[in-house]
Every structure is written in C-alpha cells, then in structure tokens.
Short mmCIF file of C-alpha atoms and ligand atoms in Angstrom, two decimals:
data_model
loop_
_atom_site.label_atom_id
_atom_site.label_comp_id
_atom_site.label_asym_id
_atom_site.label_seq_id
_atom_site.Cartn_x
_atom_site.Cartn_y
_atom_site.Cartn_z
CA MET A 11 17.66 10.27 12.85
CA ILE A 12 16.33 10.52 9.14
CA ASP A 13 14.54 7.94 7.66
CA PHE A 14 14.66 6.77 4.33
CA ARG A 15 13.77 2.85 4.53
CA SER A 16 10.01 3.45 3.96
CA ASP A 17 6.91 5.58 4.06
CA THR A 18 5.60 3.47 7.14
CA VAL A 19 8.00 5.58 9.40
CA THR A 20 6.48 8.90 9.07
CA LYS A 21 5.29 10.35 12.58
CA PRO A 22 1.61 11.77 13.19
CA THR A 23 1.73 15.71 12.70
CA LYS A 24 1.66 18.32 15.28
CA GLU A 25 -1.99 18.42 13.97
CA MET A 26 -2.64 15.10 14.38
CA ARG A 27 -1.33 14.72 18.24
CA LEU A 28 -3.95 17.60 19.31
CA ALA A 29 -6.69 16.34 17.28
CA MET A 30 -5.95 12.72 18.80
CA ALA A 31 -5.71 14.57 22.60
CA ASN A 32 -9.21 15.96 21.84
CA ALA A 33 -10.59 12.93 20.13
CA ILE A 34 -14.71 12.45 20.96
CA VAL A 35 -14.74 9.05 21.37
CA GLY A 36 -17.19 5.71 21.93
CA ASP A 37 -16.79 1.84 22.16
CA ASP A 38 -16.46 0.81 18.98
CA VAL A 39 -17.33 -3.07 19.32
CA TYR A 40 -20.43 -1.54 20.44
CA GLU A 41 -20.33 0.75 16.78
CA ASP A 42 -20.39 3.81 19.70
CA ASP A 43 -17.18 5.96 18.35
CA PRO A 44 -18.49 9.15 16.46
CA THR A 45 -14.69 9.28 15.66
CA ILE A 46 -14.53 6.29 14.41
CA LYS A 47 -17.90 6.32 11.91
CA GLU A 48 -16.94 10.00 10.83
CA LEU A 49 -13.37 8.40 9.56
CA GLU A 50 -15.47 5.37 7.70
CA SER A 51 -17.88 7.23 6.29
CA LEU A 52 -15.24 9.73 5.08
CA ALA A 53 -13.17 6.89 3.91
CA ALA A 54 -16.33 4.96 2.16
CA LYS A 55 -17.08 8.38 0.19
CA MET A 56 -13.93 8.93 -0.75
CA THR A 57 -13.16 5.40 -2.42
CA GLY A 58 -17.12 5.76 -3.79
CA LYS A 59 -18.02 2.43 -1.64
CA GLU A 60 -21.28 2.11 0.58
CA ALA A 61 -18.99 1.80 3.46
CA GLY A 62 -15.89 1.43 5.54
CA LEU A 63 -14.23 -0.67 8.15
CA PHE A 64 -11.10 0.65 10.35
CA VAL A 65 -8.35 -2.00 10.97
CA THR A 66 -5.49 -2.04 12.48
CA SER A 67 -2.97 -2.42 9.21
CA GLY A 68 -2.76 -2.93 5.73
CA THR A 69 -2.37 -6.28 6.57
CA MET A 70 -5.30 -7.56 8.41
CA GLY A 71 -7.29 -5.17 5.95
CA ASN A 72 -6.58 -7.26 2.89
CA GLN A 73 -6.64 -10.48 4.92
CA LEU A 74 -10.14 -9.58 6.07
CA SER A 75 -11.09 -8.79 2.65
CA ILE A 76 -9.97 -12.18 1.74
CA TYR A 77 -11.62 -13.92 4.21
CA THR A 78 -15.06 -12.31 3.75
CA HIS A 79 -14.95 -13.01 -0.28
CA THR A 80 -13.68 -16.65 -0.09
CA SER A 81 -14.77 -20.02 1.23
CA ARG A 82 -11.95 -22.10 2.48
CA GLY A 83 -10.72 -24.64 -0.35
CA ASP A 84 -11.05 -21.48 -3.12
CA GLU A 85 -8.05 -20.49 -5.00
CA ILE A 86 -7.44 -16.86 -5.17
CA ILE A 87 -5.56 -15.04 -8.49
CA VAL A 88 -2.19 -12.79 -7.20
CA GLY A 89 0.29 -11.86 -8.29
CA SER A 90 3.89 -13.24 -7.82
CA LYS A 91 5.48 -10.17 -6.31
CA SER A 92 2.41 -8.83 -4.50
CA HIS A 93 2.47 -8.05 -0.84
CA ILE A 94 -0.11 -9.90 -0.23
CA LYS A 95 1.51 -13.14 -1.19
CA ASN A 96 5.06 -12.39 -0.11
CA TYR A 97 4.26 -10.19 2.88
CA GLU A 98 1.90 -11.37 5.15
CA VAL A 99 2.77 -14.37 6.29
CA GLY A 100 1.12 -16.59 4.22
CA ALA A 101 -1.83 -15.52 6.21
CA SER A 102 -4.69 -16.49 3.08
CA ALA A 103 -3.86 -19.95 3.55
CA VAL A 104 -3.95 -19.89 7.75
CA ILE A 105 -6.76 -17.01 7.83
CA SER A 106 -8.65 -18.29 5.19
CA GLY A 107 -7.54 -21.65 3.78
CA VAL A 108 -7.19 -20.60 0.36
CA SER A 109 -4.32 -21.34 -2.33
CA TYR A 110 -2.99 -19.04 -5.08
CA HIS A 111 -2.77 -18.77 -8.57
CA LEU A 112 0.18 -16.86 -8.81
CA VAL A 113 0.53 -14.47 -12.26
CA ASP A 114 4.04 -12.71 -12.87
CA GLU A 115 3.63 -9.32 -12.81
CA VAL A 116 4.85 -7.39 -15.97
CA GLU A 117 5.15 -3.13 -14.70
CA GLY A 118 3.02 -4.26 -11.86
CA MET A 119 0.60 -5.35 -14.23
CA MET A 120 -0.71 -8.99 -14.31
CA PRO A 121 -1.34 -9.86 -17.98
CA LEU A 122 -5.09 -10.10 -18.58
CA LYS A 123 -4.40 -12.90 -20.66
CA SER A 124 -2.43 -14.81 -18.05
CA ILE A 125 -5.43 -13.91 -15.70
CA LYS A 126 -7.96 -15.21 -18.27
CA TYR A 127 -6.10 -18.67 -18.38
CA GLY A 128 -5.54 -18.95 -14.50
CA ILE A 129 -9.59 -18.64 -13.93
CA ARG A 130 -10.38 -22.50 -12.94
CA GLU A 131 -13.26 -24.32 -15.17
CA GLN A 132 -16.51 -26.02 -13.37
CA ASP A 133 -14.19 -29.44 -12.83
CA VAL A 134 -14.09 -32.35 -10.34
CA HIS A 135 -10.61 -31.90 -9.46
CA TYR A 136 -10.68 -27.86 -9.70
CA PRO A 137 -11.08 -25.55 -6.55
CA ASP A 138 -13.22 -22.55 -7.23
CA SER A 139 -11.89 -19.49 -8.39
CA SER A 140 -13.81 -16.70 -6.56
CA LEU A 141 -11.34 -13.58 -6.21
CA ILE A 142 -8.57 -11.44 -7.77
CA CYS A 143 -6.38 -9.46 -5.73
CA LEU A 144 -4.70 -6.02 -7.37
CA GLU A 145 -1.81 -4.09 -5.86
CA ASN A 146 -2.51 -0.12 -6.59
CA ALA A 147 0.38 1.98 -6.89
CA HIS A 148 2.38 -1.58 -6.95
CA GLY A 149 5.11 -2.21 -4.14
CA SER A 150 7.45 -2.25 -7.59
CA GLY A 151 6.44 1.63 -7.75
CA LYS A 152 4.35 1.40 -10.37
CA VAL A 153 1.13 3.11 -10.74
CA LEU A 154 -1.69 0.38 -11.97
CA PRO A 155 -3.43 2.98 -15.23
CA ILE A 156 -7.06 2.96 -15.14
CA ASP A 157 -7.89 1.34 -18.35
CA TYR A 158 -5.92 -1.66 -17.40
CA MET A 159 -8.44 -1.61 -13.66
CA LYS A 160 -11.66 -1.84 -16.23
CA SER A 161 -10.32 -4.85 -18.39
CA VAL A 162 -9.20 -7.05 -15.30
CA TYR A 163 -12.50 -6.08 -13.54
CA ASP A 164 -14.41 -6.90 -16.81
CA ILE A 165 -13.21 -10.17 -16.85
CA ALA A 166 -14.17 -10.63 -13.21
CA LYS A 167 -17.71 -9.88 -14.00
CA GLU A 168 -17.67 -12.12 -17.05
CA ASN A 169 -16.66 -15.43 -14.59
CA ASN A 170 -18.35 -13.83 -11.53
CA LEU A 171 -15.00 -13.36 -9.45
CA LYS A 172 -14.70 -10.51 -7.18
CA ILE A 173 -11.88 -8.24 -7.21
CA HIS A 174 -10.01 -6.81 -4.08
CA LEU A 175 -7.34 -3.80 -4.21
CA ASP A 176 -4.44 -3.90 -1.98
CA GLY A 177 -5.02 -0.54 -1.62
CA ALA A 178 -2.09 0.17 0.88
CA ARG A 179 -1.04 3.48 -1.45
CA LEU A 180 -4.17 4.20 -3.33
CA PHE A 181 -3.78 7.95 -2.69
CA ASN A 182 -0.19 7.83 -4.19
CA ALA A 183 -1.67 6.07 -7.56
CA ALA A 184 -4.52 8.75 -7.62
CA THR A 185 -1.93 11.27 -6.71
CA PHE A 186 -0.28 9.67 -9.99
CA LEU A 187 -2.85 9.54 -12.22
CA LYS A 188 -4.75 12.80 -11.51
CA VAL A 189 -8.05 11.40 -10.62
CA ASP A 190 -9.92 11.04 -7.32
CA ALA A 191 -9.52 7.43 -5.67
CA SER A 192 -12.84 6.79 -6.66
CA VAL A 193 -12.17 6.39 -9.92
CA ILE A 194 -9.48 3.60 -9.49
CA CYS A 195 -11.83 2.11 -6.98
CA GLN A 196 -15.06 1.94 -9.42
CA TYR A 197 -13.32 -1.05 -10.92
CA VAL A 198 -12.63 -3.23 -7.38
CA ASP A 199 -15.48 -4.73 -5.25
CA SER A 200 -13.22 -4.15 -2.34
CA VAL A 201 -9.95 -1.80 -1.37
CA THR A 202 -7.75 -1.35 1.79
CA PHE A 203 -5.78 1.73 2.05
CA CYS A 204 -3.30 2.42 4.59
CA LEU A 205 -3.46 6.01 6.81
CA SER A 206 -0.05 4.92 8.75
CA LYS A 207 2.18 5.02 5.19
CA GLY A 208 2.55 8.47 3.34
CA LEU A 209 -0.40 9.60 5.25
CA ALA A 210 1.08 9.64 8.18
CA SER A 211 -0.79 8.39 10.77
CA PRO A 212 0.64 6.37 13.43
CA VAL A 213 -2.18 3.22 13.36
CA GLY A 214 -4.55 2.00 10.82
CA SER A 215 -5.83 1.22 7.18
CA VAL A 216 -9.66 1.59 6.26
CA LEU A 217 -11.26 -1.82 4.47
CA CYS A 218 -13.93 -0.23 1.87
CA GLY A 219 -16.98 -1.83 -0.21
CA SER A 220 -20.96 -2.59 -0.40
CA LYS A 221 -22.84 -1.99 3.01
CA GLN A 222 -23.27 -6.22 2.91
CA PHE A 223 -19.81 -6.76 3.05
CA ILE A 224 -18.29 -4.48 5.28
CA GLN A 225 -21.13 -6.10 7.52
CA LYS A 226 -19.35 -9.13 7.21
CA ALA A 227 -15.85 -8.03 7.60
CA ARG A 228 -17.13 -6.73 10.94
CA ARG A 229 -17.46 -10.12 11.76
CA GLY A 230 -14.90 -11.74 10.83
CA ARG A 231 -12.79 -8.56 11.99
CA LYS A 232 -13.60 -9.22 15.55
CA MET A 233 -12.86 -13.45 15.30
CA LEU A 234 -9.17 -11.83 14.31
CA GLY A 235 -9.38 -10.06 17.53
CA GLY A 236 -9.37 -6.43 15.48
CA GLY A 237 -12.31 -5.19 17.55
CA MET A 238 -10.93 -2.12 19.31
CA ARG A 239 -13.29 -0.25 21.89
CA GLN A 240 -12.06 3.97 22.18
CA VAL A 241 -10.16 3.59 18.89
CA GLY A 242 -11.66 7.10 17.90
CA ILE A 243 -7.82 8.25 19.29
CA LEU A 244 -6.68 6.67 16.18
CA GLY A 245 -9.33 7.75 13.89
CA ALA A 246 -9.13 11.06 14.73
CA ALA A 247 -5.33 11.11 13.15
CA GLY A 248 -6.97 9.13 10.30
CA ILE A 249 -9.55 12.34 8.99
CA ILE A 250 -5.99 14.40 9.27
CA SER A 251 -4.40 11.92 7.00
CA LEU A 252 -7.76 11.97 4.38
CA LYS A 253 -8.74 15.13 4.21
CA GLU A 254 -5.19 17.39 4.70
CA MET A 255 -2.19 14.70 4.27
CA THR A 256 -3.91 13.43 0.96
CA LYS A 257 -3.39 16.94 -0.48
CA ARG A 258 -0.11 17.39 -0.04
CA LEU A 259 1.35 13.56 -1.88
CA GLU A 260 2.55 15.52 -4.98
CA GLU A 261 5.11 17.21 -3.41
CA ASP A 262 6.63 13.65 -2.18
CA HIS A 263 6.33 12.51 -5.81
CA GLN A 264 8.48 15.57 -6.93
CA ASN A 265 10.95 15.04 -3.94
CA ALA A 266 11.16 11.57 -5.39
CA THR A 267 12.11 12.64 -9.16
CA TYR A 268 14.32 15.60 -7.53
CA LEU A 269 16.16 12.70 -5.34
CA ALA A 270 16.11 10.38 -8.35
CA GLY A 271 17.73 13.13 -11.05
CA LYS A 272 20.44 13.78 -8.30
CA LEU A 273 21.22 9.96 -8.07
CA ASP A 274 21.41 9.94 -11.50
CA LYS A 275 24.63 12.11 -11.37
CA ILE A 276 25.97 9.54 -9.47
CA LYS A 277 27.86 6.75 -11.45
CA GLU A 278 28.25 3.90 -9.37
CA ILE A 279 24.27 4.23 -8.98
CA ASP A 280 21.58 3.34 -11.42
CA VAL A 281 18.36 4.84 -11.66
CA ASP A 282 15.18 2.98 -12.56
CA PHE A 283 13.19 5.64 -13.90
CA SER A 284 10.90 3.03 -15.43
CA SER A 285 9.27 2.73 -11.89
CA LEU A 286 9.15 6.12 -10.73
CA ASP A 287 5.53 6.89 -10.33
CA ILE A 288 5.34 7.54 -6.67
CA ASN A 289 7.56 8.50 -3.71
CA MET A 290 10.07 5.50 -4.30
CA VAL A 291 13.14 5.43 -6.18
CA PHE A 292 14.76 1.74 -6.80
CA ILE A 293 18.58 2.13 -7.51
CA LYS A 294 21.07 -0.46 -8.36
CA SER A 295 24.82 -0.09 -7.74
CA THR A 296 27.97 -1.89 -7.37
CA LEU A 297 28.16 -0.35 -3.54
CA ASP A 298 27.81 -2.26 -0.57
CA PHE A 299 24.39 -1.43 0.14
CA MET A 300 25.50 -3.21 3.77
CA LYS A 301 28.06 -1.22 4.46
CA LEU A 302 26.61 1.89 2.73
CA ALA A 303 24.14 1.99 5.22
CA ASP A 304 26.19 1.78 8.44
CA PHE A 305 28.46 4.81 6.96
CA LEU A 306 25.04 6.59 6.89
CA PHE A 307 23.45 5.59 10.49
CA GLU A 308 26.97 6.94 11.88
CA LYS A 309 25.92 10.24 10.16
CA GLY A 310 21.76 10.25 11.16
CA ILE A 311 20.51 8.54 8.01
CA VAL A 312 18.19 5.52 8.17
CA PHE A 313 18.99 4.10 4.59
CA ALA A 314 17.80 0.46 3.42
CA GLY A 315 20.99 -1.85 3.02
CA ASN A 316 20.20 -4.80 1.38
CA ARG A 317 22.32 -7.64 0.28
CA GLY A 318 21.51 -7.69 -2.92
CA LYS A 319 22.67 -4.56 -5.74
CA ARG A 320 19.18 -3.39 -5.70
CA THR A 321 17.73 -1.07 -3.36
CA ARG A 322 14.77 1.23 -2.70
CA ILE A 323 14.37 4.32 -1.13
CA ALA A 324 11.66 6.45 0.53
CA VAL A 325 10.19 9.77 0.53
CA HIS A 326 7.71 11.09 2.91
CA ASN A 327 6.60 13.43 5.23
CA ASP A 328 9.61 13.56 6.90
CA ILE A 329 11.95 13.78 4.07
CA SER A 330 12.81 17.69 2.84
CA ARG A 331 14.75 18.47 -0.32
CA GLU A 332 17.36 19.47 2.27
CA ASN A 333 17.71 16.09 3.92
CA ILE A 334 17.66 14.50 0.28
CA ASP A 335 20.86 16.99 -0.36
CA GLN A 336 22.16 15.38 2.82
CA LEU A 337 21.99 12.17 1.80
CA ILE A 338 23.35 12.80 -1.53
CA GLU A 339 26.32 14.40 -0.36
CA LEU A 340 27.07 11.67 2.48
CA ILE A 341 27.07 8.88 -0.39
CA ASN A 342 29.28 10.63 -2.30
CA GLU A 343 31.70 11.32 0.59
CA PHE A 344 31.32 7.25 1.35
CA ILE A 345 32.33 6.65 -2.75
CA SER A 346 35.17 9.32 -2.28
CA ILE A 347 36.61 6.96 0.68
C1 LIG B 407 1.97 -2.83 -0.99
C2 LIG B 407 1.76 -2.96 0.93
N1 LIG B 407 0.37 -3.35 0.96
C3 LIG B 407 0.31 -3.92 2.12
C4 LIG B 407 0.90 -3.87 3.32
C5 LIG B 407 0.69 -3.90 4.76
O1 LIG B 407 0.96 -3.13 5.41
P1 LIG B 407 0.87 -3.02 6.92
O2 LIG B 407 2.35 -2.74 7.31
O3 LIG B 407 -0.45 -2.02 7.32
O4 LIG B 407 -0.36 -4.55 7.40
C6 LIG B 407 2.21 -2.91 2.63
C7 LIG B 407 3.07 -2.28 3.86
O5 LIG B 407 4.55 -1.88 3.79
C8 LIG B 407 2.36 -2.62 1.80
O6 LIG B 407 3.38 -1.84 0.78
#
C-alpha cells in the first residue's frame, strides 16, 4: 500500500533495522544504555540545549514538558488549533491539572497582542500564567518565522513565563527556514521533536531543555510509566533519523510542491498554496473524499478520506515521484467515472 495519510506511517529503513539489531544496550532507567545516551546528547546538541530525554511519543514529550514546567491550577497559553489542545486527549488537565487560555492562530501564529492579553496579572481571582506553548511546524502546514519566535520569547521572558515548543516536525521547519534546528530552539525553554514522523524511526520523540529541567522530567517520565529498559534498540534508529534522515526532508518538501502543482491542474480540486511550507498539501474539493478514499484503497493507495470538504495529503520517505503520478492518475480516473 502507498500511504498518503501522514508521515507517521513511514517504515524504518534497512539501515535502521540493521542498527537496531546491533545496538549496544543497557538498562536506561539506571541510565546505563549507551545508545540512548548518544541519541540524547546528539538531540541536545542539534537543538542547542543542555540535555535530552527519549520519550515514547510526541504526546508524551509535550505533556511531560507541561507537567515539568507548571504547577497544578496554572493556566497555559496555547493555540486553539494546536495538537496539544486538540489531539492529546485533554492530557494537560488530567496529568498537570492546568487550564488553557486559548488563542486563535493566524497562519499558525498566535497574534502577539493576544498572547500578551492572555497573561494574567496577580489577582486573588486569577490562575497563574506559567507557560506558552508554540507549534513549529504548525499542524496547518505553516512554519513560524524566527523573528516571530523571538518576539514570543521576549514576551515570555518579560513576564517570567516559560515557552515549550511542540516541534513534532521541528526539522521540517528548520529545512524550510534553511537554518539549524538550534536557531529555532534558542527562543524556547524546551522542545519536543518526533523521530517517528518524517524522520522514519519506528517509535519515539526527544524532549530537550536545560539539565535541571530534564532531570525533573526524567522523574515525571518514570511516574507516567515511560521509564524504558533496553531502549537503545529504538535509540539506534533515532540516531540515524538525526544524522541521515534530517538531510533528506528537502526532498519531501519538493515532492509536496510537485504534488500540489499536479493537483492544481485538476479543476475539481483547490490547493491551499498558502500552507505549503513542508511535506503536506491541503486541498479543498467538491469531490466526496470518503468515496475517493474507498476507490483509491481498492487500487493500493491509502488516502485520508475526510467527511468534510478539506483534507491533507502527506508525502514522506516511503513516497516517490512515481507514487505521486500514480495518485494523480487515479484521482483523474475517479473523476472520469
Ligand atoms: C504537531 C504534532 N504534535 C504532536 C504530535 C504527537 O505525536 P505522537 O503521535 O508521537 O504522540 C503530532 C502527531 O501527529 C503532531 O502532528
């Protein structure tokens, strides 16, 4: 099957499988796993932070960060369309006992004025504001510019707030901006990025921040049941993700642009070119996406068949230009029936 639903579907490469089979491992709860240590220090170096912590998923990285930065009863400033708010099972309320001040994003960015407005003054009635969460690249497909990140950082520091970055696709953002990931991360206190999306590892994310922050997060991870033992098996794939797969993301971005160009020629489909920063193409159509998805599935293609009029097509390491041409041909066939 050729799977266009998401970059989370990427399979580990042959090189990863070999490295996993040969990984030197130890008990990581005792901090004895050399491969995980190597992954965590590489992640810290690439994000410009003091330390890293391997976690099971992007969700765990984000929620562990919120748990580590905040106290129960705090209010955190979060984008209304963010992954943290919408797709993490309401975990911030359950795990950290915090509430959200939601800000509507414009092109992935919470307006600076609205962020400032969301910061609480000291008052007996108010919760404490303690954290701002950003998402870069944003789930809308937009990449947040560096000067925007700096402006949010300045606001946070003026008000003694921390910033966490959901960088599930941090390296896609860095590729788009043509900077090292550390340039983006200099304006946040902590960052989570995923190894298991466009970087093709089978499992895992890394949370990075100061040594003190990571020390505290390590205890939180244990509490959540995320202390893993011979996890260097996964770390070995993660190292290849960071050393090798980050370098090929540009190819996915170019393939997304190629796909968008082809889709744009189909009159029933509107491509949202304004959100074409990374490896995702957003389309609107009068076509019935559910029926299209069923049709494509029969022909060996998995497609996100939303019920609405808008859907997302993702390209990644397991999608070639030929696969894109195949998809276009089949969409045209579906329209002609
Ligand atoms: C922007 C963003 N943040 C966080 C996550 C969570 O990652 P995971 O599925 O590994 O929990 C995702 C997953 O798709 C995501 O797109």
